[in-house]
Amino acid sequence: MDPIAPADAKALDTALTTSADTVAEQPAAEGLRGRFGPLGLVLAGGISVQFGAAIAVWLMPRAGAVGVVSLRLTVSAVVLLIACRPKVRGLSRSDWGTVLVFGIAMAGMNGLFYQAADRIPLGTAVTLEVLGPLALSVVASRRLVNFLWAGLALCGVALLSGGGFGGLDPVGAAFALGAGGMWAAYIIFSARTGARFPRADGLALAMTVGALLILPLGIIDAGSKLLVPSTLGLGAAVALLSSVLPYTLELLALRRLPASTFAVLMSLEPAIAATAGFFVLHQELSAVDALAIALVIVASMGAVRTQISGK
């Protein structure tokens, strides 16, 4: 990647903080509802995506990691296109470029993550993946205190990993880290897409791009297994829980939250994944896991408190 020129860096910074400026300009009469609404959207999206991931773990033996991603993105694209009916006429080259990169980021994030989840435990994969948004929170933040919250969340992520990653499949760990990098790109271009397109139109177009990129690979990998009714049903459930609902909620949240705060909030994902593992996959939580969850929750709440007090 080429170094970012000062003008490009300024433009990136403007894109990351557009949603925060919008919040600051809203009338004070919106009160607590206007301020805490984005937090609820992010939490609901996180719960949905992690419980969807637990269902995806069940589905992988039937369709493989690439097959699951193909079903997830394709079903999601179809649902969003029907629901949104996005307009494609009159879009500028910059609009199409944003949608294209957003779609590539979604395809890469999902594809790499499921490759990781096929090789290492789900909770550990999410723990490694969340390092991408954490790094973004430090890079994009303008306030020194956010370094503290990001550091605290990072301690929780490290603790949730069990104290180290030495015993993991290195390929699986590399896939999870790669998914984290794509997750950071997803955050940036989700914010840009939300600013450029009404409702979830941009998301629908980007999801279609991601589906077109992944579907041929899924057909090659899984073939006719993708057409088994039970597999299609589970794939549709994964699509709704892990893509349609959370991506829509996150896109709406990014219109009202700065990307740096949103990225720190993503540190809640390992905690939510551990909870989903407990209820769905019957994975017990140790005292160390509980402490790690407490750390990431405190860090996330601190980031939100900082963002609200700054308004």
Coordinates of N, CA and C in Angstrom, one line a residue, residues 22-121:
T22 N -22.2 15.2 12.9 CA -23.7 15.2 12.7 C -24.4 15.2 14.1
V23 N -23.9 14.3 15.0 CA -24.5 14.2 16.3 C -24.4 15.6 17.0
A24 N -23.3 16.2 16.9 CA -23.1 17.5 17.6 C -24.0 18.6 17.1
E25 N -24.4 18.5 15.9 CA -25.3 19.5 15.3 C -26.8 19.3 15.6
Q26 N -27.1 18.1 16.2 CA -28.5 17.8 16.4 C -29.0 18.6 17.6
P27 N -30.3 18.9 17.6 CA -30.9 19.7 18.8 C -30.7 19.0 20.1
A28 N -30.6 19.7 21.2 CA -30.4 19.1 22.5 C -31.7 18.4 22.9
A29 N -32.8 18.7 22.3 CA -34.0 18.1 22.7 C -34.1 16.6 22.5
E30 N -33.2 16.0 21.7 CA -33.2 14.6 21.5 C -32.7 13.9 22.8
G31 N -31.9 14.6 23.6 CA -31.6 14.0 24.9 C -30.9 12.7 24.9
L32 N -31.2 11.9 25.9 CA -30.5 10.6 26.1 C -30.8 9.7 25.0
R33 N -32.0 9.7 24.4 CA -32.3 8.8 23.4 C -31.4 9.0 22.2
G34 N -31.2 10.2 21.8 CA -30.3 10.5 20.6 C -28.9 10.1 20.9
R35 N -28.5 10.2 22.2 CA -27.1 9.9 22.5 C -26.8 8.4 22.7
F36 N -27.7 7.7 23.3 CA -27.5 6.3 23.6 C -28.0 5.4 22.5
G37 N -28.8 5.9 21.5 CA -29.3 5.1 20.4 C -28.3 4.3 19.7
P38 N -27.1 4.9 19.3 CA -26.1 4.2 18.5 C -25.5 3.0 19.3
L39 N -25.4 3.2 20.7 CA -24.9 2.1 21.5 C -25.8 0.9 21.4
G40 N -27.1 1.1 21.5 CA -28.0 0.0 21.4 C -27.9 -0.7 20.1
L41 N -27.8 0.1 19.0 CA -27.6 -0.5 17.7 C -26.4 -1.4 17.6
V42 N -25.3 -0.9 18.1 CA -24.0 -1.7 18.1 C -24.1 -3.0 18.9
L43 N -24.7 -2.9 20.1 CA -24.9 -4.1 20.9 C -25.8 -5.1 20.3
A44 N -26.9 -4.7 19.7 CA -27.8 -5.6 19.1 C -27.2 -6.3 17.9
G45 N -26.4 -5.5 17.1 CA -25.7 -6.1 16.0 C -24.7 -7.1 16.4
G46 N -23.9 -6.8 17.5 CA -22.9 -7.8 18.0 C -23.6 -9.1 18.5
I47 N -24.7 -9.0 19.2 CA -25.3 -10.2 19.7 C -25.8 -11.0 18.5
S48 N -26.4 -10.4 17.5 CA -26.9 -11.1 16.4 C -25.8 -11.8 15.6
V49 N -24.7 -11.1 15.4 CA -23.6 -11.7 14.5 C -23.0 -12.8 15.2
Q50 N -22.8 -12.8 16.5 CA -22.1 -13.9 17.2 C -23.0 -15.1 17.4
F51 N -24.3 -14.9 17.6 CA -25.2 -16.1 17.6 C -25.3 -16.7 16.2
G52 N -25.2 -15.9 15.2 CA -25.2 -16.4 13.8 C -24.0 -17.2 13.6
A53 N -22.8 -16.7 14.1 CA -21.6 -17.4 14.0 C -21.6 -18.8 14.6
A54 N -22.3 -18.9 15.7 CA -22.4 -20.2 16.4 C -23.2 -21.2 15.5
I55 N -24.3 -20.7 14.8 CA -25.0 -21.5 13.9 C -24.1 -21.9 12.7
A56 N -23.3 -21.0 12.3 CA -22.4 -21.3 11.2 C -21.4 -22.4 11.5
V57 N -21.0 -22.5 12.7 CA -20.1 -23.6 13.2 C -20.8 -24.9 13.0
W58 N -22.1 -25.0 13.2 CA -22.8 -26.2 13.0 C -22.9 -26.6 11.5
L59 N -22.9 -25.5 10.7 CA -23.1 -25.7 9.2 C -21.9 -26.1 8.5
M60 N -20.7 -25.7 9.0 CA -19.4 -26.0 8.3 C -19.2 -27.4 7.9
P61 N -19.5 -28.4 8.8 CA -19.3 -29.8 8.3 C -20.1 -30.2 7.1
R62 N -21.2 -29.5 6.9 CA -22.0 -29.8 5.7 C -21.6 -29.1 4.4
A63 N -21.2 -27.9 4.5 CA -20.9 -27.1 3.3 C -19.5 -26.5 3.3
G64 N -18.7 -26.7 4.3 CA -17.4 -26.1 4.3 C -17.4 -24.6 4.6
A65 N -16.2 -24.1 4.9 CA -16.1 -22.7 5.3 C -16.5 -21.8 4.1
V66 N -16.0 -22.1 2.9 CA -16.3 -21.2 1.8 C -17.7 -21.3 1.4
G67 N -18.3 -22.5 1.5 CA -19.7 -22.7 1.2 C -20.6 -21.9 2.1
V68 N -20.2 -21.9 3.4 CA -21.0 -21.1 4.4 C -21.0 -19.6 4.1
V69 N -19.8 -19.1 3.8 CA -19.7 -17.7 3.4 C -20.5 -17.4 2.2
S70 N -20.5 -18.3 1.2 CA -21.2 -18.1 -0.1 C -22.7 -18.0 0.2
L71 N -23.2 -18.9 1.0 CA -24.6 -18.9 1.4 C -25.0 -17.6 2.1
R72 N -24.1 -17.3 3.1 CA -24.4 -16.1 3.9 C -24.5 -14.8 3.1
L73 N -23.5 -14.6 2.2 CA -23.5 -13.3 1.5 C -24.5 -13.3 0.4
T74 N -24.7 -14.5 -0.3 CA -25.7 -14.5 -1.4 C -27.1 -14.3 -0.9
V75 N -27.5 -15.0 0.2 CA -28.9 -14.8 0.7 C -29.0 -13.4 1.3
S76 N -28.0 -12.9 1.9 CA -28.0 -11.5 2.4 C -28.2 -10.5 1.3
A77 N -27.5 -10.7 0.2 CA -27.6 -9.8 -1.0 C -29.0 -9.8 -1.5
V78 N -29.6 -11.0 -1.7 CA -30.9 -11.1 -2.2 C -32.0 -10.4 -1.3
V79 N -31.9 -10.7 0.0 CA -32.8 -10.0 0.9 C -32.7 -8.5 0.9
L80 N -31.5 -8.0 0.9 CA -31.3 -6.5 0.9 C -31.7 -5.9 -0.4
L81 N -31.4 -6.6 -1.6 CA -31.9 -6.0 -2.9 C -33.4 -6.0 -3.0
I82 N -34.1 -7.0 -2.4 CA -35.5 -7.0 -2.5 C -36.1 -5.9 -1.5
A83 N -35.5 -5.8 -0.4 CA -36.0 -4.9 0.6 C -35.7 -3.4 0.3
C84 N -34.5 -3.1 -0.2 CA -34.1 -1.8 -0.5 C -34.4 -1.3 -1.9
R85 N -34.3 -2.2 -2.9 CA -34.4 -1.8 -4.3 C -33.6 -0.6 -4.6
P86 N -32.3 -0.7 -4.4 CA -31.4 0.5 -4.5 C -31.4 1.0 -6.0
K87 N -31.3 2.3 -6.1 CA -31.1 2.9 -7.4 C -29.7 2.9 -7.9
V88 N -29.5 2.5 -9.1 CA -28.1 2.5 -9.7 C -27.8 3.6 -10.7
R89 N -28.9 4.3 -11.1 CA -28.7 5.4 -12.0 C -28.3 6.6 -11.3
G90 N -27.4 7.4 -11.9 CA -27.0 8.6 -11.3 C -25.9 8.6 -10.3
L91 N -25.4 7.4 -10.1 CA -24.3 7.2 -9.1 C -23.0 7.7 -9.7
S92 N -22.2 8.4 -9.0 CA -20.9 8.8 -9.5 C -19.9 7.7 -9.4
R93 N -18.7 8.0 -10.1 CA -17.6 7.0 -10.0 C -17.1 6.8 -8.6
S94 N -17.1 7.9 -7.8 CA -16.7 7.8 -6.4 C -17.7 6.9 -5.6
D95 N -19.0 7.0 -5.9 CA -20.0 6.2 -5.2 C -19.8 4.7 -5.5
W96 N -19.5 4.4 -6.8 CA -19.3 3.0 -7.2 C -18.0 2.5 -6.6
G97 N -17.0 3.4 -6.5 CA -15.7 3.0 -5.9 C -15.9 2.6 -4.5
T98 N -16.7 3.4 -3.7 CA -16.9 3.2 -2.3 C -17.6 1.8 -2.1
V99 N -18.7 1.6 -2.9 CA -19.4 0.4 -2.9 C -18.5 -0.8 -3.2
L100 N -17.7 -0.7 -4.2 CA -16.8 -1.8 -4.6 C -15.8 -2.2 -3.5
V101 N -15.2 -1.2 -2.9 CA -14.2 -1.5 -1.8 C -14.9 -2.0 -0.6
F102 N -16.1 -1.5 -0.3 CA -16.9 -2.0 0.9 C -17.3 -3.4 0.6
G103 N -17.7 -3.8 -0.6 CA -18.0 -5.2 -0.9 C -16.8 -6.1 -0.8
I104 N -15.7 -5.6 -1.2 CA -14.5 -6.4 -1.1 C -14.1 -6.6 0.3
A105 N -14.2 -5.6 1.1 CA -13.9 -5.7 2.6 C -14.8 -6.7 3.2
M106 N -16.1 -6.7 2.9 CA -17.1 -7.7 3.5 C -16.7 -9.1 3.1
A107 N -16.5 -9.3 1.8 CA -16.1 -10.6 1.3 C -14.9 -11.1 2.0
G108 N -13.8 -10.3 2.1 CA -12.6 -10.7 2.7 C -12.7 -10.9 4.2
M109 N -13.5 -10.1 4.9 CA -13.7 -10.3 6.3 C -14.4 -11.6 6.6
N110 N -15.4 -11.9 5.9 CA -16.2 -13.1 6.1 C -15.4 -14.3 5.7
G111 N -14.8 -14.2 4.5 CA -14.1 -15.4 4.0 C -12.9 -15.8 4.9
L112 N -12.1 -14.8 5.3 CA -11.0 -15.1 6.2 C -11.4 -15.6 7.6
F113 N -12.5 -15.0 8.1 CA -12.9 -15.4 9.4 C -13.4 -16.8 9.5
Y114 N -14.2 -17.2 8.5 CA -14.7 -18.6 8.5 C -13.6 -19.6 8.2
Q115 N -12.5 -19.2 7.5 CA -11.4 -20.1 7.3 C -10.7 -20.2 8.7
A116 N -10.6 -19.1 9.5 CA -10.0 -19.2 10.8 C -10.9 -20.1 11.7
A117 N -12.2 -19.9 11.7 CA -13.1 -20.6 12.6 C -13.1 -22.1 12.3
D118 N -12.7 -22.5 11.1 CA -12.6 -23.9 10.7 C -11.4 -24.5 11.2
R119 N -10.4 -23.7 11.7 CA -9.1 -24.3 12.2 C -8.9 -24.0 13.7
I120 N -9.4 -23.0 14.2 CA -9.2 -22.6 15.6 C -10.6 -22.4 16.3
P121 N -10.6 -22.4 17.7 CA -11.9 -22.2 18.4 C -12.5 -20.9 18.0

